[in-house]
Amino acid sequence: HADTITVCQSGCDHTSINAAIAAADDGDVIQLSAEIYTEGTTIDTLGKAIEIRGVLDADDRPTSILEGATFNGTVLEIRANADRVRLNGLLIRNGNSGYQGGGILCVDAAIEMDRCVIEDCTAPYGGGIHLTHTTDGPFAEPSDLRNSTFQRNWSQHWCETFGRPVPNGSQRTPAPNLIEDCSFLQSGSYHGAF
């Protein structure tokens, strides 16, 4: 049985997304409001298979904003999940990582993203989003990104990275990530887009 945990400035279960994740169990939904969330640190899913769900306006645009401008680092980090993390109706902006994934860093995990916007993020690898696999981590399923927009993101090496290296010694070939009905706008890199 999945619980819904609400997060907003006043009158919800929590005022912090990280606090809501800490209280969540696998399968729970973190329900955000139509407001700006300034955590002041990276939002970490703590290895839990949860859904972070925002609010969409009448034109199907996200109004739940995860703001990264108040700190230097990845806005949302997802690592080593047994099952997928679901992201729905989120605007993730102004992330500034010193290494990978200014907006989203996903390591040894899979995500399902629908109707999200990742904008104005920077990192040396994967300005907006960086999906990767370590050689010694668990073998994650492919990610599924749909109906989302990546715009004005910048990276030195590949603006949005969707790589899935095969772990050393693995006899398996990873299935490709699914990217469907997504837009990539006004983003740049010295070494290419993907």
mmCIF file with all atom_site columns, C-alpha atoms in Angstrom:
data_model
loop_
_atom_site.group_PDB
_atom_site.id
_atom_site.type_symbol
_atom_site.label_atom_id
_atom_site.label_alt_id
_atom_site.label_comp_id
_atom_site.label_asym_id
_atom_site.label_entity_id
_atom_site.label_seq_id
_atom_site.pdbx_PDB_ins_code
_atom_site.Cartn_x
_atom_site.Cartn_y
_atom_site.Cartn_z
_atom_site.occupancy
_atom_site.B_iso_or_equiv
_atom_site.pdbx_formal_charge
_atom_site.auth_seq_id
_atom_site.auth_comp_id
_atom_site.auth_asym_id
_atom_site.auth_atom_id
_atom_site.pdbx_PDB_model_num
ATOM 1   C CA . HIS A 1 1   ? 0.000  0.000   0.000   1.00 0.00 ? 1   HIS A CA 1
ATOM 2   C CA . ALA A 1 2   ? 1.594  3.256   -1.158  1.00 0.00 ? 2   ALA A CA 1
ATOM 3   C CA . ASP A 1 3   ? 1.222  6.386   0.924   1.00 0.00 ? 3   ASP A CA 1
ATOM 4   C CA . THR A 1 4   ? 1.102  9.944   -0.396  1.00 0.00 ? 4   THR A CA 1
ATOM 5   C CA . ILE A 1 5   ? 3.322  12.346  1.529   1.00 0.00 ? 5   ILE A CA 1
ATOM 6   C CA . THR A 1 6   ? 2.658  16.030  0.883   1.00 0.00 ? 6   THR A CA 1
ATOM 7   C CA . VAL A 1 7   ? 5.271  18.796  0.820   1.00 0.00 ? 7   VAL A CA 1
ATOM 8   C CA . CYS A 1 8   ? 4.520  22.546  0.835   1.00 0.00 ? 8   CYS A CA 1
ATOM 9   C CA . GLN A 1 9   ? 5.364  25.716  2.732   1.00 0.00 ? 9   GLN A CA 1
ATOM 10  C CA . SER A 1 10  ? 2.433  25.397  5.114   1.00 0.00 ? 10  SER A CA 1
ATOM 11  C CA . GLY A 1 11  ? -0.254 22.825  5.955   1.00 0.00 ? 11  GLY A CA 1
ATOM 12  C CA . CYS A 1 12  ? 1.399  19.697  4.489   1.00 0.00 ? 12  CYS A CA 1
ATOM 13  C CA . ASP A 1 13  ? 3.104  16.653  6.001   1.00 0.00 ? 13  ASP A CA 1
ATOM 14  C CA . HIS A 1 14  ? 6.548  18.233  5.451   1.00 0.00 ? 14  HIS A CA 1
ATOM 15  C CA . THR A 1 15  ? 8.059  21.546  4.349   1.00 0.00 ? 15  THR A CA 1
ATOM 16  C CA . SER A 1 16  ? 11.175 19.864  2.867   1.00 0.00 ? 16  SER A CA 1
ATOM 17  C CA . ILE A 1 17  ? 11.389 17.321  0.036   1.00 0.00 ? 17  ILE A CA 1
ATOM 18  C CA . ASN A 1 18  ? 14.385 15.664  1.695   1.00 0.00 ? 18  ASN A CA 1
ATOM 19  C CA . ALA A 1 19  ? 12.427 15.271  4.947   1.00 0.00 ? 19  ALA A CA 1
ATOM 20  C CA . ALA A 1 20  ? 9.528  13.698  3.028   1.00 0.00 ? 20  ALA A CA 1
ATOM 21  C CA . ILE A 1 21  ? 11.898 11.266  1.294   1.00 0.00 ? 21  ILE A CA 1
ATOM 22  C CA . ALA A 1 22  ? 13.446 10.312  4.652   1.00 0.00 ? 22  ALA A CA 1
ATOM 23  C CA . ALA A 1 23  ? 9.949  9.454   5.917   1.00 0.00 ? 23  ALA A CA 1
ATOM 24  C CA . ALA A 1 24  ? 8.939  7.577   2.750   1.00 0.00 ? 24  ALA A CA 1
ATOM 25  C CA . ASP A 1 25  ? 8.996  3.866   1.978   1.00 0.00 ? 25  ASP A CA 1
ATOM 26  C CA . ASP A 1 26  ? 9.425  2.223   -1.413  1.00 0.00 ? 26  ASP A CA 1
ATOM 27  C CA . GLY A 1 27  ? 6.340  2.854   -3.543  1.00 0.00 ? 27  GLY A CA 1
ATOM 28  C CA . ASP A 1 28  ? 5.277  6.061   -1.775  1.00 0.00 ? 28  ASP A CA 1
ATOM 29  C CA . VAL A 1 29  ? 4.405  9.272   -3.633  1.00 0.00 ? 29  VAL A CA 1
ATOM 30  C CA . ILE A 1 30  ? 5.961  12.602  -2.640  1.00 0.00 ? 30  ILE A CA 1
ATOM 31  C CA . GLN A 1 31  ? 3.268  15.090  -3.724  1.00 0.00 ? 31  GLN A CA 1
ATOM 32  C CA . LEU A 1 32  ? 4.478  18.652  -4.272  1.00 0.00 ? 32  LEU A CA 1
ATOM 33  C CA . SER A 1 33  ? 2.445  21.852  -4.614  1.00 0.00 ? 33  SER A CA 1
ATOM 34  C CA . ALA A 1 34  ? 2.615  24.622  -7.203  1.00 0.00 ? 34  ALA A CA 1
ATOM 35  C CA . GLU A 1 35  ? 5.513  26.485  -5.601  1.00 0.00 ? 35  GLU A CA 1
ATOM 36  C CA . ILE A 1 36  ? 9.293  26.894  -5.622  1.00 0.00 ? 36  ILE A CA 1
ATOM 37  C CA . TYR A 1 37  ? 11.258 24.390  -3.509  1.00 0.00 ? 37  TYR A CA 1
ATOM 38  C CA . THR A 1 38  ? 14.632 25.691  -2.363  1.00 0.00 ? 38  THR A CA 1
ATOM 39  C CA . GLU A 1 39  ? 16.210 22.884  -0.358  1.00 0.00 ? 39  GLU A CA 1
ATOM 40  C CA . GLY A 1 40  ? 19.643 24.523  -0.191  1.00 0.00 ? 40  GLY A CA 1
ATOM 41  C CA . THR A 1 41  ? 21.255 21.109  -0.801  1.00 0.00 ? 41  THR A CA 1
ATOM 42  C CA . THR A 1 42  ? 20.925 18.187  -3.209  1.00 0.00 ? 42  THR A CA 1
ATOM 43  C CA . ILE A 1 43  ? 17.615 16.318  -3.067  1.00 0.00 ? 43  ILE A CA 1
ATOM 44  C CA . ASP A 1 44  ? 18.622 12.680  -2.491  1.00 0.00 ? 44  ASP A CA 1
ATOM 45  C CA . THR A 1 45  ? 16.181 9.800   -3.022  1.00 0.00 ? 45  THR A CA 1
ATOM 46  C CA . LEU A 1 46  ? 18.194 7.689   -0.528  1.00 0.00 ? 46  LEU A CA 1
ATOM 47  C CA . GLY A 1 47  ? 17.958 4.604   -2.756  1.00 0.00 ? 47  GLY A CA 1
ATOM 48  C CA . LYS A 1 48  ? 14.169 4.479   -2.400  1.00 0.00 ? 48  LYS A CA 1
ATOM 49  C CA . ALA A 1 49  ? 11.802 3.570   -5.260  1.00 0.00 ? 49  ALA A CA 1
ATOM 50  C CA . ILE A 1 50  ? 9.469  6.542   -4.895  1.00 0.00 ? 50  ILE A CA 1
ATOM 51  C CA . GLU A 1 51  ? 7.553  8.935   -7.128  1.00 0.00 ? 51  GLU A CA 1
ATOM 52  C CA . ILE A 1 52  ? 8.085  12.684  -6.885  1.00 0.00 ? 52  ILE A CA 1
ATOM 53  C CA . ARG A 1 53  ? 4.981  14.244  -8.379  1.00 0.00 ? 53  ARG A CA 1
ATOM 54  C CA . GLY A 1 54  ? 4.496  17.918  -9.141  1.00 0.00 ? 54  GLY A CA 1
ATOM 55  C CA . VAL A 1 55  ? 1.552  20.014  -10.267 1.00 0.00 ? 55  VAL A CA 1
ATOM 56  C CA . LEU A 1 56  ? 0.844  20.903  -13.901 1.00 0.00 ? 56  LEU A CA 1
ATOM 57  C CA . ASP A 1 57  ? -0.926 24.047  -15.093 1.00 0.00 ? 57  ASP A CA 1
ATOM 58  C CA . ALA A 1 58  ? -3.787 24.130  -17.617 1.00 0.00 ? 58  ALA A CA 1
ATOM 59  C CA . ASP A 1 59  ? -1.243 23.991  -20.474 1.00 0.00 ? 59  ASP A CA 1
ATOM 60  C CA . ASP A 1 60  ? 0.436  20.864  -19.031 1.00 0.00 ? 60  ASP A CA 1
ATOM 61  C CA . ARG A 1 61  ? 3.515  22.787  -17.847 1.00 0.00 ? 61  ARG A CA 1
ATOM 62  C CA . PRO A 1 62  ? 5.078  21.999  -14.458 1.00 0.00 ? 62  PRO A CA 1
ATOM 63  C CA . THR A 1 63  ? 4.511  24.513  -11.671 1.00 0.00 ? 63  THR A CA 1
ATOM 64  C CA . SER A 1 64  ? 6.416  22.598  -8.985  1.00 0.00 ? 64  SER A CA 1
ATOM 65  C CA . ILE A 1 65  ? 9.944  24.002  -9.209  1.00 0.00 ? 65  ILE A CA 1
ATOM 66  C CA . LEU A 1 66  ? 13.061 22.404  -7.748  1.00 0.00 ? 66  LEU A CA 1
ATOM 67  C CA . GLU A 1 67  ? 15.442 25.383  -7.510  1.00 0.00 ? 67  GLU A CA 1
ATOM 68  C CA . GLY A 1 68  ? 19.186 24.826  -7.482  1.00 0.00 ? 68  GLY A CA 1
ATOM 69  C CA . ALA A 1 69  ? 20.406 28.431  -7.531  1.00 0.00 ? 69  ALA A CA 1
ATOM 70  C CA . THR A 1 70  ? 20.997 28.640  -3.766  1.00 0.00 ? 70  THR A CA 1
ATOM 71  C CA . PHE A 1 71  ? 23.873 26.104  -3.650  1.00 0.00 ? 71  PHE A CA 1
ATOM 72  C CA . ASN A 1 72  ? 26.549 24.516  -5.862  1.00 0.00 ? 72  ASN A CA 1
ATOM 73  C CA . GLY A 1 73  ? 25.609 20.933  -6.666  1.00 0.00 ? 73  GLY A CA 1
ATOM 74  C CA . THR A 1 74  ? 23.237 18.580  -8.417  1.00 0.00 ? 74  THR A CA 1
ATOM 75  C CA . VAL A 1 75  ? 19.569 19.427  -7.813  1.00 0.00 ? 75  VAL A CA 1
ATOM 76  C CA . LEU A 1 76  ? 18.297 15.803  -7.708  1.00 0.00 ? 76  LEU A CA 1
ATOM 77  C CA . GLU A 1 77  ? 20.419 12.697  -7.125  1.00 0.00 ? 77  GLU A CA 1
ATOM 78  C CA . ILE A 1 78  ? 19.182 9.141   -7.644  1.00 0.00 ? 78  ILE A CA 1
ATOM 79  C CA . ARG A 1 79  ? 21.477 6.222   -6.767  1.00 0.00 ? 79  ARG A CA 1
ATOM 80  C CA . ALA A 1 80  ? 21.292 2.427   -6.593  1.00 0.00 ? 80  ALA A CA 1
ATOM 81  C CA . ASN A 1 81  ? 17.545 1.920   -6.605  1.00 0.00 ? 81  ASN A CA 1
ATOM 82  C CA . ALA A 1 82  ? 16.062 -1.554  -6.586  1.00 0.00 ? 82  ALA A CA 1
ATOM 83  C CA . ASP A 1 83  ? 13.183 -0.233  -8.681  1.00 0.00 ? 83  ASP A CA 1
ATOM 84  C CA . ARG A 1 84  ? 12.556 2.910   -10.700 1.00 0.00 ? 84  ARG A CA 1
ATOM 85  C CA . VAL A 1 85  ? 12.212 6.410   -9.357  1.00 0.00 ? 85  VAL A CA 1
ATOM 86  C CA . ARG A 1 86  ? 9.321  8.215   -11.037 1.00 0.00 ? 86  ARG A CA 1
ATOM 87  C CA . LEU A 1 87  ? 9.432  11.953  -11.743 1.00 0.00 ? 87  LEU A CA 1
ATOM 88  C CA . ASN A 1 88  ? 6.251  13.601  -12.956 1.00 0.00 ? 88  ASN A CA 1
ATOM 89  C CA . GLY A 1 89  ? 5.406  17.261  -13.556 1.00 0.00 ? 89  GLY A CA 1
ATOM 90  C CA . LEU A 1 90  ? 8.622  18.835  -12.227 1.00 0.00 ? 90  LEU A CA 1
ATOM 91  C CA . LEU A 1 91  ? 10.618 21.880  -13.306 1.00 0.00 ? 91  LEU A CA 1
ATOM 92  C CA . ILE A 1 92  ? 14.262 21.387  -12.265 1.00 0.00 ? 92  ILE A CA 1
ATOM 93  C CA . ARG A 1 93  ? 16.409 24.465  -12.807 1.00 0.00 ? 93  ARG A CA 1
ATOM 94  C CA . ASN A 1 94  ? 19.704 26.241  -12.081 1.00 0.00 ? 94  ASN A CA 1
ATOM 95  C CA . GLY A 1 95  ? 21.666 23.188  -10.978 1.00 0.00 ? 95  GLY A CA 1
ATOM 96  C CA . ASN A 1 96  ? 25.440 23.662  -11.022 1.00 0.00 ? 96  ASN A CA 1
ATOM 97  C CA . SER A 1 97  ? 27.467 20.522  -10.391 1.00 0.00 ? 97  SER A CA 1
ATOM 98  C CA . GLY A 1 98  ? 31.258 20.443  -10.375 1.00 0.00 ? 98  GLY A CA 1
ATOM 99  C CA . TYR A 1 99  ? 31.303 17.019  -12.030 1.00 0.00 ? 99  TYR A CA 1
ATOM 100 C CA . GLN A 1 100 ? 28.160 15.216  -13.290 1.00 0.00 ? 100 GLN A CA 1
ATOM 101 C CA . GLY A 1 101 ? 24.509 16.093  -13.744 1.00 0.00 ? 101 GLY A CA 1
ATOM 102 C CA . GLY A 1 102 ? 23.678 19.694  -12.920 1.00 0.00 ? 102 GLY A CA 1
ATOM 103 C CA . GLY A 1 103 ? 19.929 18.985  -12.891 1.00 0.00 ? 103 GLY A CA 1
ATOM 104 C CA . ILE A 1 104 ? 19.700 15.225  -12.329 1.00 0.00 ? 104 ILE A CA 1
ATOM 105 C CA . LEU A 1 105 ? 22.411 12.684  -11.547 1.00 0.00 ? 105 LEU A CA 1
ATOM 106 C CA . CYS A 1 106 ? 21.235 9.088   -11.860 1.00 0.00 ? 106 CYS A CA 1
ATOM 107 C CA . VAL A 1 107 ? 23.815 6.395   -10.955 1.00 0.00 ? 107 VAL A CA 1
ATOM 108 C CA . ASP A 1 108 ? 23.107 2.642   -10.977 1.00 0.00 ? 108 ASP A CA 1
ATOM 109 C CA . ALA A 1 109 ? 19.392 3.414   -11.082 1.00 0.00 ? 109 ALA A CA 1
ATOM 110 C CA . ALA A 1 110 ? 16.560 3.844   -13.543 1.00 0.00 ? 110 ALA A CA 1
ATOM 111 C CA . ILE A 1 111 ? 14.079 6.692   -13.767 1.00 0.00 ? 111 ILE A CA 1
ATOM 112 C CA . GLU A 1 112 ? 10.726 7.227   -15.396 1.00 0.00 ? 112 GLU A CA 1
ATOM 113 C CA . MET A 1 113 ? 10.314 10.881  -16.284 1.00 0.00 ? 113 MET A CA 1
ATOM 114 C CA . ASP A 1 114 ? 7.116  12.364  -17.700 1.00 0.00 ? 114 ASP A CA 1
ATOM 115 C CA . ARG A 1 115 ? 6.176  16.002  -18.371 1.00 0.00 ? 115 ARG A CA 1
ATOM 116 C CA . CYS A 1 116 ? 9.257  17.461  -16.727 1.00 0.00 ? 116 CYS A CA 1
ATOM 117 C CA . VAL A 1 117 ? 11.439 20.414  -17.687 1.00 0.00 ? 117 VAL A CA 1
ATOM 118 C CA . ILE A 1 118 ? 15.182 20.549  -16.957 1.00 0.00 ? 118 ILE A CA 1
ATOM 119 C CA . GLU A 1 119 ? 16.584 24.022  -17.641 1.00 0.00 ? 119 GLU A CA 1
ATOM 120 C CA . ASP A 1 120 ? 19.536 26.333  -17.055 1.00 0.00 ? 120 ASP A CA 1
ATOM 121 C CA . CYS A 1 121 ? 21.735 23.628  -15.515 1.00 0.00 ? 121 CYS A CA 1
ATOM 122 C CA . THR A 1 122 ? 25.501 23.121  -15.905 1.00 0.00 ? 122 THR A CA 1
ATOM 123 C CA . ALA A 1 123 ? 28.065 20.401  -15.206 1.00 0.00 ? 123 ALA A CA 1
ATOM 124 C CA . PRO A 1 124 ? 31.253 19.161  -16.901 1.00 0.00 ? 124 PRO A CA 1
ATOM 125 C CA . TYR A 1 125 ? 29.372 15.951  -17.823 1.00 0.00 ? 125 TYR A CA 1
ATOM 126 C CA . GLY A 1 126 ? 25.632 16.074  -18.486 1.00 0.00 ? 126 GLY A CA 1
ATOM 127 C CA . GLY A 1 127 ? 24.563 19.651  -17.859 1.00 0.00 ? 127 GLY A CA 1
ATOM 128 C CA . GLY A 1 128 ? 20.858 18.875  -17.528 1.00 0.00 ? 128 GLY A CA 1
ATOM 129 C CA . ILE A 1 129 ? 20.907 15.142  -16.807 1.00 0.00 ? 129 ILE A CA 1
ATOM 130 C CA . HIS A 1 130 ? 23.561 12.452  -16.434 1.00 0.00 ? 130 HIS A CA 1
ATOM 131 C CA . LEU A 1 131 ? 22.544 8.778   -16.433 1.00 0.00 ? 131 LEU A CA 1
ATOM 132 C CA . THR A 1 132 ? 25.431 6.418   -15.733 1.00 0.00 ? 132 THR A CA 1
ATOM 133 C CA . HIS A 1 133 ? 26.413 3.042   -14.371 1.00 0.00 ? 133 HIS A CA 1
ATOM 134 C CA . THR A 1 134 ? 29.436 2.217   -12.246 1.00 0.00 ? 134 THR A CA 1
ATOM 135 C CA . THR A 1 135 ? 31.438 -0.909  -12.928 1.00 0.00 ? 135 THR A CA 1
ATOM 136 C CA . ASP A 1 136 ? 30.802 -2.322  -9.454  1.00 0.00 ? 136 ASP A CA 1
ATOM 137 C CA . GLY A 1 137 ? 27.220 -1.165  -8.882  1.00 0.00 ? 137 GLY A CA 1
ATOM 138 C CA . PRO A 1 138 ? 23.941 -3.005  -9.416  1.00 0.00 ? 138 PRO A CA 1
ATOM 139 C CA . PHE A 1 139 ? 22.782 -3.392  -13.006 1.00 0.00 ? 139 PHE A CA 1
ATOM 140 C CA . ALA A 1 140 ? 19.897 -0.942  -13.451 1.00 0.00 ? 140 ALA A CA 1
ATOM 141 C CA . GLU A 1 141 ? 17.075 -1.290  -15.927 1.00 0.00 ? 141 GLU A CA 1
ATOM 142 C CA . PRO A 1 142 ? 16.904 1.264   -18.757 1.00 0.00 ? 142 PRO A CA 1
ATOM 143 C CA . SER A 1 143 ? 15.355 4.642   -18.028 1.00 0.00 ? 143 SER A CA 1
ATOM 144 C CA . ASP A 1 144 ? 12.191 5.929   -19.675 1.00 0.00 ? 144 ASP A CA 1
ATOM 145 C CA . LEU A 1 145 ? 11.970 9.657   -20.463 1.00 0.00 ? 145 LEU A CA 1
ATOM 146 C CA . ARG A 1 146 ? 8.795  10.980  -22.109 1.00 0.00 ? 146 ARG A CA 1
ATOM 147 C CA . ASN A 1 147 ? 7.157  14.304  -22.931 1.00 0.00 ? 147 ASN A CA 1
ATOM 148 C CA . SER A 1 148 ? 9.939  16.289  -21.279 1.00 0.00 ? 148 SER A CA 1
ATOM 149 C CA . THR A 1 149 ? 11.996 19.332  -22.231 1.00 0.00 ? 149 THR A CA 1
ATOM 150 C CA . PHE A 1 150 ? 15.715 19.949  -21.753 1.00 0.00 ? 150 PHE A CA 1
ATOM 151 C CA . GLN A 1 151 ? 16.591 23.588  -22.421 1.00 0.00 ? 151 GLN A CA 1
ATOM 152 C CA . ARG A 1 152 ? 19.454 26.034  -21.957 1.00 0.00 ? 152 ARG A CA 1
ATOM 153 C CA . ASN A 1 153 ? 21.672 23.432  -20.296 1.00 0.00 ? 153 ASN A CA 1
ATOM 154 C CA . TRP A 1 154 ? 25.457 23.560  -20.710 1.00 0.00 ? 154 TRP A CA 1
ATOM 155 C CA . SER A 1 155 ? 28.285 21.070  -20.330 1.00 0.00 ? 155 SER A CA 1
ATOM 156 C CA . GLN A 1 156 ? 31.904 20.721  -21.362 1.00 0.00 ? 156 GLN A CA 1
ATOM 157 C CA . HIS A 1 157 ? 31.340 17.087  -22.397 1.00 0.00 ? 157 HIS A CA 1
ATOM 158 C CA . TRP A 1 158 ? 27.915 16.116  -23.742 1.00 0.00 ? 158 TRP A CA 1
ATOM 159 C CA . CYS A 1 159 ? 25.086 18.359  -22.707 1.00 0.00 ? 159 CYS A CA 1
ATOM 160 C CA . GLU A 1 160 ? 22.691 15.556  -21.779 1.00 0.00 ? 160 GLU A CA 1
ATOM 161 C CA . THR A 1 161 ? 24.295 12.162  -21.174 1.00 0.00 ? 161 THR A CA 1
ATOM 162 C CA . PHE A 1 162 ? 22.292 8.960   -21.380 1.00 0.00 ? 162 PHE A CA 1
ATOM 163 C CA . GLY A 1 163 ? 25.163 6.464   -21.319 1.00 0.00 ? 163 GLY A CA 1
ATOM 164 C CA . ARG A 1 164 ? 24.826 2.978   -19.876 1.00 0.00 ? 164 ARG A CA 1
ATOM 165 C CA . PRO A 1 165 ? 28.282 1.367   -19.682 1.00 0.00 ? 165 PRO A CA 1
ATOM 166 C CA . VAL A 1 166 ? 28.339 -2.395  -19.219 1.00 0.00 ? 166 VAL A CA 1
ATOM 167 C CA . PRO A 1 167 ? 29.907 -3.413  -15.888 1.00 0.00 ? 167 PRO A CA 1
ATOM 168 C CA . ASN A 1 168 ? 33.327 -5.113  -16.163 1.00 0.00 ? 168 ASN A CA 1
ATOM 169 C CA . GLY A 1 169 ? 32.955 -8.833  -16.722 1.00 0.00 ? 169 GLY A CA 1
ATOM 170 C CA . SER A 1 170 ? 29.219 -8.613  -17.443 1.00 0.00 ? 170 SER A CA 1
ATOM 171 C CA . GLN A 1 171 ? 27.880 -10.887 -20.155 1.00 0.00 ? 171 GLN A CA 1
ATOM 172 C CA . ARG A 1 172 ? 24.793 -8.694  -20.543 1.00 0.00 ? 172 ARG A CA 1
ATOM 173 C CA . THR A 1 173 ? 24.293 -5.857  -22.979 1.00 0.00 ? 173 THR A CA 1
ATOM 174 C CA . PRO A 1 174 ? 22.146 -3.112  -21.476 1.00 0.00 ? 174 PRO A CA 1
ATOM 175 C CA . ALA A 1 175 ? 18.903 -2.253  -23.216 1.00 0.00 ? 175 ALA A CA 1
ATOM 176 C CA . PRO A 1 176 ? 18.870 1.323   -24.500 1.00 0.00 ? 176 PRO A CA 1
ATOM 177 C CA . ASN A 1 177 ? 17.111 4.059   -22.587 1.00 0.00 ? 177 ASN A CA 1
ATOM 178 C CA . LEU A 1 178 ? 13.786 5.149   -24.069 1.00 0.00 ? 178 LEU A CA 1
ATOM 179 C CA . ILE A 1 179 ? 13.545 8.836   -24.969 1.00 0.00 ? 179 ILE A CA 1
ATOM 180 C CA . GLU A 1 180 ? 10.178 9.656   -26.516 1.00 0.00 ? 180 GLU A CA 1
ATOM 181 C CA . ASP A 1 181 ? 8.529  12.993  -27.409 1.00 0.00 ? 181 ASP A CA 1
ATOM 182 C CA . CYS A 1 182 ? 11.230 15.006  -25.645 1.00 0.00 ? 182 CYS A CA 1
ATOM 183 C CA . SER A 1 183 ? 12.577 18.396  -26.763 1.00 0.00 ? 183 SER A CA 1
ATOM 184 C CA . PHE A 1 184 ? 16.189 19.561  -26.548 1.00 0.00 ? 184 PHE A CA 1
ATOM 185 C CA . LEU A 1 185 ? 16.405 23.339  -26.952 1.00 0.00 ? 185 LEU A CA 1
ATOM 186 C CA . GLN A 1 186 ? 19.179 25.937  -26.834 1.00 0.00 ? 186 GLN A CA 1
ATOM 187 C CA . SER A 1 187 ? 21.602 23.670  -24.996 1.00 0.00 ? 187 SER A CA 1
ATOM 188 C CA . GLY A 1 188 ? 25.295 23.337  -25.745 1.00 0.00 ? 188 GLY A CA 1
ATOM 189 C CA . SER A 1 189 ? 28.539 21.484  -25.185 1.00 0.00 ? 189 SER A CA 1
ATOM 190 C CA . TYR A 1 190 ? 32.065 21.476  -26.540 1.00 0.00 ? 190 TYR A CA 1
ATOM 191 C CA . HIS A 1 191 ? 31.761 17.777  -27.398 1.00 0.00 ? 191 HIS A CA 1
ATOM 192 C CA . GLY A 1 192 ? 28.191 17.282  -28.632 1.00 0.00 ? 192 GLY A CA 1
ATOM 193 C CA . ALA A 1 193 ? 24.682 17.027  -27.300 1.00 0.00 ? 193 ALA A CA 1
ATOM 194 C CA . PHE A 1 194 ? 24.493 13.379  -26.147 1.00 0.00 ? 194 PHE A CA 1
#
